[in-house]
Tab-separated table of C-alpha atoms in Angstrom:
chain	number	residue	atom	x	y	z
O	1296	ALA	CA	-170.838	43.687	-9.416
O	1297	PHE	CA	-170.844	40.232	-7.676
O	1298	ALA	CA	-168.544	37.633	-6.609
O	1299	ILE	CA	-168.656	33.738	-5.976
O	1300	THR	CA	-166.311	32.117	-3.827
O	1301	ALA	CA	-165.297	29.268	-5.451
O	1302	ASN	CA	-162.965	28.249	-2.562
O	1303	ALA	CA	-160.963	30.046	0.015
O	1304	GLN	CA	-158.774	31.510	-2.838
O	1305	TRP	CA	-160.309	31.792	-5.974
O	1306	ASN	CA	-163.333	34.470	-6.440
O	1307	ILE	CA	-165.197	34.323	-9.959
O	1308	GLY	CA	-167.838	37.253	-10.520
O	1309	GLY	CA	-168.583	39.537	-13.138
O	1310	GLN	CA	-170.927	42.230	-14.120
O	1311	ILE	CA	-173.612	42.111	-16.972
O	1312	GLY	CA	-175.638	44.979	-18.325
O	1313	LEU	CA	-178.905	45.207	-21.024
O	1314	GLY	CA	-180.180	48.536	-22.308
O	1315	HIS	CA	-182.341	50.288	-24.637
O	1316	ASN	CA	-183.048	53.681	-25.306
O	1317	GLY	CA	-185.089	55.543	-28.479
O	1318	THR	CA	-187.279	58.331	-29.695
O	1319	GLN	CA	-189.917	57.428	-32.167
O	1320	ASP	CA	-192.525	59.732	-33.837
O	1321	ASP	CA	-195.497	59.315	-36.369
O	1322	ASN	CA	-193.678	59.901	-39.496
O	1323	TYR	CA	-190.245	58.161	-38.452
O	1324	THR	CA	-188.299	61.413	-38.869
O	1325	PRO	CA	-184.482	60.938	-38.459
O	1326	ALA	CA	-185.180	62.393	-34.742
O	1327	SER	CA	-186.667	58.575	-34.644
O	1328	ARG	CA	-184.142	56.252	-33.558
O	1329	ASN	CA	-182.913	53.670	-30.860
O	1330	THR	CA	-179.609	52.305	-29.289
O	1331	ALA	CA	-179.799	48.615	-27.879
O	1332	THR	CA	-176.484	47.572	-25.942
O	1333	PHE	CA	-175.360	44.736	-23.927
O	1334	ALA	CA	-172.240	44.287	-21.819
O	1335	PHE	CA	-170.463	41.370	-19.957
O	1336	SER	CA	-167.734	41.331	-17.837
O	1337	PRO	CA	-166.904	37.957	-16.098
O	1338	LYS	CA	-163.880	38.404	-13.445
O	1339	ILE	CA	-161.752	35.998	-11.551
O	1340	GLY	CA	-159.666	36.627	-8.722
O	1341	TYR	CA	-157.217	34.828	-6.639
O	1342	GLN	CA	-157.345	36.033	-2.621
O	1343	PHE	CA	-154.246	35.883	-0.159
O	1344	ASP	CA	-153.847	37.667	3.036
O	1345	ASN	CA	-155.290	41.182	2.370
O	1346	TRP	CA	-154.917	40.971	-1.312
O	1347	GLN	CA	-156.820	39.756	-4.236
O	1348	VAL	CA	-155.144	39.701	-8.086
O	1349	GLY	CA	-156.918	38.979	-10.872
O	1350	ALA	CA	-158.240	40.055	-14.628
O	1351	THR	CA	-161.967	40.764	-16.052
O	1352	LEU	CA	-162.481	40.256	-19.394
O	1353	VAL	CA	-164.557	43.115	-21.396
O	1354	LEU	CA	-167.256	42.060	-23.772
O	1355	GLY	CA	-169.596	44.849	-25.340
O	1356	PHE	CA	-172.326	45.141	-28.033
O	1357	ASP	CA	-174.377	48.172	-29.377
O	1358	LYS	CA	-176.816	48.392	-32.239
O	1359	SER	CA	-178.081	51.684	-32.939
O	1360	ARG	CA	-181.080	52.681	-35.507
O	1361	VAL	CA	-181.734	55.961	-37.464
O	1362	TYR	CA	-184.926	56.283	-39.619
O	1363	PHE	CA	-185.207	58.453	-42.605
O	1364	GLY	CA	-189.072	59.145	-43.283
O	1365	ALA	CA	-190.508	54.970	-43.011
O	1366	LYS	CA	-190.443	52.549	-41.056
O	1367	ASP	CA	-188.384	50.595	-43.779
O	1368	ASN	CA	-185.771	53.142	-44.439
O	1369	TYR	CA	-183.191	53.489	-41.910
O	1370	SER	CA	-179.500	53.057	-41.442
O	1371	MET	CA	-178.286	50.634	-38.844
O	1372	THR	CA	-174.621	51.205	-36.748
O	1373	THR	CA	-173.387	47.928	-34.746
O	1374	ASN	CA	-170.152	48.031	-32.510
O	1375	LEU	CA	-168.043	45.433	-31.054
O	1376	GLN	CA	-166.026	46.241	-28.134
O	1377	TYR	CA	-163.590	43.932	-26.304
O	1378	GLY	CA	-160.438	43.964	-23.829
O	1379	ILE	CA	-158.847	43.026	-20.697
O	1380	ALA	CA	-158.491	44.485	-17.144
O	1381	PRO	CA	-156.027	43.218	-14.780
O	1382	TYR	CA	-156.772	44.267	-11.053
O	1383	ALA	CA	-155.258	44.281	-7.481
O	1384	ARG	CA	-157.559	44.845	-4.413
O	1385	TYR	CA	-156.247	45.296	-1.065
O	1386	THR	CA	-158.884	45.086	1.941
O	1387	PHE	CA	-157.912	47.356	4.674
O	1388	GLY	CA	-160.821	46.969	7.381
O	1389	SER	CA	-163.678	44.995	8.052
O	1390	TRP	CA	-166.859	44.387	10.137
O	1391	ASN	CA	-169.653	41.817	10.337
O	1392	LYS	CA	-169.908	41.136	6.897
O	1393	TRP	CA	-168.872	44.181	5.420
O	1394	SER	CA	-165.138	44.928	4.369
O	1395	LEU	CA	-163.799	48.263	2.900
O	1396	PHE	CA	-160.957	47.827	0.022
O	1397	VAL	CA	-159.291	50.179	-2.302
O	1398	GLU	CA	-158.710	48.344	-6.173
O	1399	GLY	CA	-156.562	49.179	-8.790
O	1400	GLN	CA	-157.263	48.468	-12.232
O	1401	PHE	CA	-155.542	48.635	-15.825
O	1402	VAL	CA	-158.090	48.537	-18.659
O	1403	PHE	CA	-157.208	47.615	-22.380
O	1404	GLY	CA	-159.918	47.726	-24.764
O	1405	MET	CA	-160.313	47.916	-28.515
O	1406	SER	CA	-163.101	48.309	-31.019
O	1407	PRO	CA	-162.976	47.091	-34.268
O	1408	GLU	CA	-164.102	48.956	-37.194
O	1409	SER	CA	-167.849	50.001	-37.661
O	1410	THR	CA	-169.873	49.544	-40.723
O	1411	THR	CA	-173.158	51.419	-41.462
O	1412	HIS	CA	-176.117	49.646	-43.491
O	1413	THR	CA	-178.462	51.981	-45.020
O	1414	TYR	CA	-181.884	50.159	-45.840
O	1415	ALA	CA	-184.414	51.340	-48.165
O	1416	ASN	CA	-188.067	49.670	-48.153
O	1417	GLY	CA	-186.460	47.156	-46.125
O	1418	LYS	CA	-183.816	46.156	-48.258
O	1419	GLU	CA	-180.079	47.460	-47.950
O	1420	VAL	CA	-178.823	49.512	-50.557
O	1421	THR	CA	-175.369	50.679	-48.986
O	1422	SER	CA	-172.731	49.209	-46.677
O	1423	THR	CA	-169.980	52.158	-45.567
O	1424	PRO	CA	-167.323	51.806	-43.367
O	1425	ASN	CA	-167.011	54.207	-40.374
O	1426	ASN	CA	-163.067	54.540	-40.129
O	1427	ASP	CA	-163.758	54.454	-36.386
O	1428	GLU	CA	-161.460	51.547	-35.441
O	1429	ALA	CA	-160.505	52.359	-31.651
O	1430	THR	CA	-158.200	51.755	-28.727
O	1431	PHE	CA	-158.935	52.519	-25.166
O	1432	ILE	CA	-156.270	52.445	-22.414
O	1433	ASN	CA	-157.327	53.140	-18.636
O	1434	PHE	CA	-156.013	53.091	-15.260
O	1435	SER	CA	-157.909	54.138	-12.296
O	1436	VAL	CA	-158.016	53.479	-8.579
O	1437	VAL	CA	-161.395	53.370	-6.594
O	1438	PRO	CA	-162.819	52.469	-3.011
O	1439	GLY	CA	-165.119	49.781	-2.472
O	1440	MET	CA	-167.147	47.903	-0.075
O	1441	ASN	CA	-168.149	44.019	-0.050
O	1442	LEU	CA	-171.110	42.498	1.623
O	1443	LYS	CA	-170.613	38.838	2.310
O	1444	PHE	CA	-173.974	37.154	2.176
O	1445	SER	CA	-172.392	33.794	2.808
O	1446	ASP	CA	-168.909	31.706	2.415
O	1447	HIS	CA	-169.864	31.470	-1.207
O	1448	PHE	CA	-171.387	34.725	-2.465
O	1449	SER	CA	-170.898	38.069	-2.137
O	1450	MET	CA	-171.341	41.587	-3.686
O	1451	ASP	CA	-169.130	44.589	-4.579
O	1452	PHE	CA	-170.283	48.356	-4.055
O	1453	TYR	CA	-167.628	50.958	-5.878
O	1454	LEU	CA	-167.680	54.232	-4.518
O	1455	ASN	CA	-166.631	56.300	-7.374
O	1456	ILE	CA	-167.220	59.623	-5.335
O	1457	ALA	CA	-163.450	59.616	-5.082
O	1458	LYS	CA	-161.110	58.353	-7.678
O	1459	LEU	CA	-157.706	58.207	-9.269
O	1460	ASN	CA	-158.158	58.132	-13.087
O	1461	PHE	CA	-156.581	58.307	-16.488
O	1462	ASN	CA	-157.984	57.545	-19.942
O	1463	MET	CA	-156.582	57.073	-23.287
O	1464	LEU	CA	-158.467	56.886	-26.427
O	1465	SER	CA	-156.507	56.612	-30.143
O	1466	THR	CA	-158.328	56.263	-33.459
O	1467	LYS	CA	-157.269	56.589	-36.825
O	1468	ALA	CA	-158.440	60.406	-36.512
O	1469	ILE	CA	-158.273	61.215	-32.732
O	1470	ASN	CA	-155.748	60.748	-30.031
O	1471	SER	CA	-157.101	61.940	-26.805
O	1472	HIS	CA	-156.251	61.642	-22.831
O	1473	ASP	CA	-157.083	62.923	-19.449
O	1474	CYS	CA	-155.852	62.605	-16.293
O	1475	TYR	CA	-157.552	63.642	-12.851
O	1476	ILE	CA	-157.899	62.916	-9.042
O	1477	GLY	CA	-161.096	64.121	-7.279
O	1478	GLY	CA	-164.440	63.700	-6.486
O	1479	SER	CA	-167.215	62.442	-9.163
O	1480	PHE	CA	-170.611	61.237	-9.256
O	1481	ASN	CA	-170.771	59.536	-12.626
O	1482	GLN	CA	-168.373	56.734	-13.514
O	1483	GLN	CA	-165.892	57.243	-16.070
O	1484	SER	CA	-165.145	54.030	-17.752
O	1485	LEU	CA	-165.360	52.475	-21.017
O	1486	ASN	CA	-168.662	53.882	-21.003
O	1487	ASP	CA	-167.417	57.344	-22.246
O	1488	TYR	CA	-166.348	56.323	-25.713
O	1489	PHE	CA	-167.945	52.720	-25.964
O	1490	ASN	CA	-171.431	52.921	-24.322
O	1491	LEU	CA	-170.563	50.116	-22.105
O	1492	PHE	CA	-171.150	49.500	-18.510
O	1493	GLY	CA	-168.121	50.216	-16.146
O	1494	VAL	CA	-165.707	47.122	-15.528
O	1495	GLY	CA	-165.661	46.399	-11.986
Protein backbone atom coordinates (compact mmCIF):
# COMPACT_ATOMS: atom_id res chain seq x y z
CA ALA A 1 0.00 0.00 0.00
CA PHE A 2 1.31 3.43 -0.82
CA ALA A 3 0.26 6.96 0.03
CA ILE A 4 1.04 10.30 -1.59
CA THR A 5 0.39 13.36 0.55
CA ALA A 6 -1.21 15.94 -1.70
CA ASN A 7 -0.96 18.57 1.02
CA ALA A 8 -1.00 18.71 4.81
CA GLN A 9 -4.53 17.29 5.01
CA TRP A 10 -5.18 15.08 1.98
CA ASN A 11 -3.63 11.69 1.27
CA ILE A 12 -3.96 9.74 -1.96
CA GLY A 13 -2.83 6.15 -2.31
CA GLY A 14 -3.99 2.58 -2.71
CA GLN A 15 -2.99 -0.89 -3.87
CA ILE A 16 -2.51 -2.59 -7.21
CA GLY A 17 -1.93 -6.26 -7.94
CA LEU A 18 -1.45 -8.61 -10.90
CA GLY A 19 -1.35 -12.38 -10.66
CA HIS A 20 -1.23 -15.53 -12.77
CA ASN A 21 -1.09 -19.20 -11.88
CA GLY A 22 -1.66 -22.36 -13.81
CA THR A 23 -0.84 -25.98 -14.63
CA GLN A 24 -0.52 -27.44 -18.09
CA ASP A 25 0.23 -30.95 -19.40
CA ASP A 26 1.05 -32.07 -22.94
CA ASN A 27 -2.44 -33.47 -23.58
CA TYR A 28 -4.38 -30.44 -22.30
CA THR A 29 -6.46 -32.60 -19.95
CA PRO A 30 -8.85 -30.87 -17.48
CA ALA A 31 -5.90 -30.77 -15.09
CA SER A 32 -4.56 -28.06 -17.42
CA ARG A 33 -5.97 -24.78 -16.18
CA ASN A 34 -4.87 -21.23 -15.43
CA THR A 35 -6.17 -18.10 -13.75
CA ALA A 36 -5.18 -14.47 -14.26
CA THR A 37 -6.15 -11.78 -11.74
CA PHE A 38 -6.05 -8.00 -11.54
CA ALA A 39 -6.93 -5.80 -8.57
CA PHE A 40 -6.85 -2.02 -8.16
CA SER A 41 -7.91 -0.15 -5.03
CA PRO A 42 -7.38 3.64 -5.08
CA LYS A 43 -7.65 5.30 -1.67
CA ILE A 44 -8.20 8.87 -0.51
CA GLY A 45 -8.13 10.18 3.06
CA TYR A 46 -8.30 13.40 5.02
CA GLN A 47 -5.91 13.94 7.96
CA PHE A 48 -6.72 15.99 11.06
CA ASP A 49 -4.71 15.80 14.28
CA ASN A 50 -4.08 12.08 14.92
CA TRP A 51 -7.06 10.93 12.85
CA GLN A 52 -7.46 10.10 9.19
CA VAL A 53 -10.80 9.28 7.55
CA GLY A 54 -11.51 8.36 3.96
CA ALA A 55 -12.56 5.62 1.58
CA THR A 56 -11.13 3.00 -0.77
CA LEU A 57 -12.69 1.96 -4.07
CA VAL A 58 -12.36 -1.76 -4.83
CA LEU A 59 -12.06 -3.14 -8.35
CA GLY A 60 -11.04 -6.68 -9.24
CA PHE A 61 -11.15 -8.96 -12.25
CA ASP A 62 -10.17 -12.59 -12.80
CA LYS A 63 -10.28 -14.96 -15.76
CA SER A 64 -10.03 -18.74 -15.46
CA ARG A 65 -9.54 -21.27 -18.26
CA VAL A 66 -9.91 -25.08 -18.14
CA TYR A 67 -8.88 -27.28 -21.10
CA PHE A 68 -10.59 -30.41 -22.48
CA GLY A 69 -8.04 -32.48 -24.36
CA ALA A 70 -6.83 -29.89 -26.88
CA LYS A 71 -5.42 -26.38 -26.94
CA ASP A 72 -8.53 -25.02 -28.71
CA ASN A 73 -11.05 -26.91 -26.53
CA TYR A 74 -11.62 -25.14 -23.25
CA SER A 75 -14.04 -23.29 -21.02
CA MET A 76 -13.41 -19.75 -19.81
CA THR A 77 -15.03 -17.94 -16.89
CA THR A 78 -14.56 -14.26 -16.07
CA ASN A 79 -15.49 -12.53 -12.82
CA LEU A 80 -15.80 -8.85 -11.95
CA GLN A 81 -15.81 -7.52 -8.40
CA TYR A 82 -16.29 -3.97 -7.16
CA GLY A 83 -17.07 -2.17 -3.92
CA ILE A 84 -16.33 0.67 -1.53
CA ALA A 85 -14.57 0.66 1.83
CA PRO A 86 -14.86 3.66 4.19
CA TYR A 87 -12.18 3.70 6.90
CA ALA A 88 -10.98 5.58 9.97
CA ARG A 89 -7.39 5.55 11.26
CA TYR A 90 -5.94 6.69 14.58
CA THR A 91 -2.18 7.27 14.92
CA PHE A 92 -1.08 6.69 18.51
CA GLY A 93 2.71 6.79 18.39
CA SER A 94 5.62 7.89 16.22
CA TRP A 95 9.39 8.09 16.17
CA ASN A 96 11.73 9.31 13.43
CA LYS A 97 10.06 8.39 10.12
CA TRP A 98 7.85 5.66 11.59
CA SER A 99 4.37 5.94 13.07
CA LEU A 100 1.99 3.35 14.56
CA PHE A 101 -1.74 3.35 13.86
CA VAL A 102 -4.88 1.28 14.19
CA GLU A 103 -7.39 1.30 11.34
CA GLY A 104 -11.02 0.27 11.17
CA GLN A 105 -12.54 -0.47 7.79
CA PHE A 106 -15.98 -1.41 6.50
CA VAL A 107 -16.09 -3.09 3.08
CA PHE A 108 -19.20 -3.47 0.97
CA GLY A 109 -18.55 -5.35 -2.26
CA MET A 110 -20.54 -6.94 -5.06
CA SER A 111 -19.85 -9.43 -7.82
CA PRO A 112 -22.25 -9.65 -10.80
CA GLU A 113 -23.23 -13.05 -12.12
CA SER A 114 -20.42 -14.65 -14.11
CA THR A 115 -20.76 -16.59 -17.35
CA THR A 116 -18.81 -19.65 -18.50
CA HIS A 117 -18.06 -19.78 -22.23
CA THR A 118 -17.18 -23.14 -23.78
CA TYR A 119 -15.06 -23.33 -26.93
CA ALA A 120 -14.51 -26.20 -29.38
CA ASN A 121 -11.82 -25.85 -32.04
CA GLY A 122 -11.47 -22.22 -31.00
CA LYS A 123 -15.13 -21.36 -31.61
CA GLU A 124 -17.67 -20.64 -28.86
CA VAL A 125 -20.35 -23.34 -28.63
CA THR A 126 -22.13 -22.57 -25.33
CA SER A 127 -22.55 -19.70 -22.91
CA THR A 128 -23.81 -20.66 -19.44
CA PRO A 129 -24.75 -18.25 -16.58
CA ASN A 130 -23.36 -19.46 -13.24
CA ASN A 131 -26.02 -18.11 -10.87
CA ASP A 132 -23.24 -16.78 -8.60
CA GLU A 133 -24.11 -13.11 -8.13
CA ALA A 134 -22.79 -12.20 -4.67
CA THR A 135 -22.71 -9.49 -2.01
CA PHE A 136 -19.83 -9.27 0.43
CA ILE A 137 -19.63 -7.36 3.73
CA ASN A 138 -16.49 -7.16 5.84
CA PHE A 139 -15.59 -5.17 8.93
CA SER A 140 -12.08 -5.29 10.34
CA VAL A 141 -9.82 -3.48 12.79
CA VAL A 142 -6.11 -4.00 12.25
CA PRO A 143 -2.89 -2.32 13.50
CA GLY A 144 -0.27 -0.97 11.11
CA MET A 145 2.87 1.09 10.61
CA ASN A 146 3.59 4.00 8.29
CA LEU A 147 7.05 4.79 6.92
CA LYS A 148 7.42 8.38 5.77
CA PHE A 149 10.02 8.77 3.02
CA SER A 150 9.32 12.47 2.46
CA ASP A 151 6.63 15.08 2.98
CA HIS A 152 4.87 13.75 -0.12
CA PHE A 153 5.41 9.99 -0.10
CA SER A 154 4.95 7.23 2.49
CA MET A 155 4.15 3.53 2.70
CA ASP A 156 1.72 1.62 4.95
CA PHE A 157 2.36 -1.83 6.43
CA TYR A 158 -0.65 -3.68 7.85
CA LEU A 159 0.11 -6.09 10.70
CA ASN A 160 -2.42 -8.89 10.31
CA ILE A 161 -0.99 -10.90 13.20
CA ALA A 162 -3.70 -9.32 15.36
CA LYS A 163 -7.07 -8.53 13.90
CA LEU A 164 -10.73 -8.11 14.76
CA ASN A 165 -12.73 -9.34 11.80
CA PHE A 166 -16.29 -9.98 10.61
CA ASN A 167 -17.18 -11.45 7.19
CA MET A 168 -20.53 -12.05 5.52
CA LEU A 169 -21.09 -13.50 2.05
CA SER A 170 -24.51 -13.71 0.42
CA THR A 171 -25.26 -15.39 -2.93
CA LYS A 172 -28.42 -16.85 -4.46
CA ALA A 173 -27.45 -20.22 -2.99
CA ILE A 174 -25.29 -19.43 0.06
CA ASN A 175 -25.45 -17.14 3.09
CA SER A 176 -22.46 -17.36 5.41
CA HIS A 177 -20.59 -15.32 7.97
CA ASP A 178 -17.69 -15.61 10.38
CA CYS A 179 -16.40 -13.48 13.21
CA TYR A 180 -13.14 -13.78 15.11
CA ILE A 181 -10.55 -11.93 17.14
CA GLY A 182 -7.04 -13.22 17.52
CA GLY A 183 -3.88 -13.91 15.58
CA SER A 184 -3.61 -14.71 11.91
CA PHE A 185 -0.77 -14.78 9.40
CA ASN A 186 -3.17 -15.03 6.45
CA GLN A 187 -5.02 -11.88 5.50
CA GLN A 188 -8.74 -12.51 5.30
CA SER A 189 -10.38 -10.04 3.00
CA LEU A 190 -12.02 -10.09 -0.39
CA ASN A 191 -9.42 -12.75 -1.29
CA ASP A 192 -11.50 -15.31 0.57
CA TYR A 193 -14.33 -15.13 -1.93
CA PHE A 194 -13.27 -13.01 -4.85
CA ASN A 195 -9.56 -13.85 -5.42
CA LEU A 196 -8.70 -10.21 -4.80
CA PHE A 197 -5.72 -8.75 -3.07
CA GLY A 198 -6.67 -7.34 0.33
CA VAL A 199 -7.94 -3.83 0.61
CA GLY A 200 -5.53 -1.69 2.57
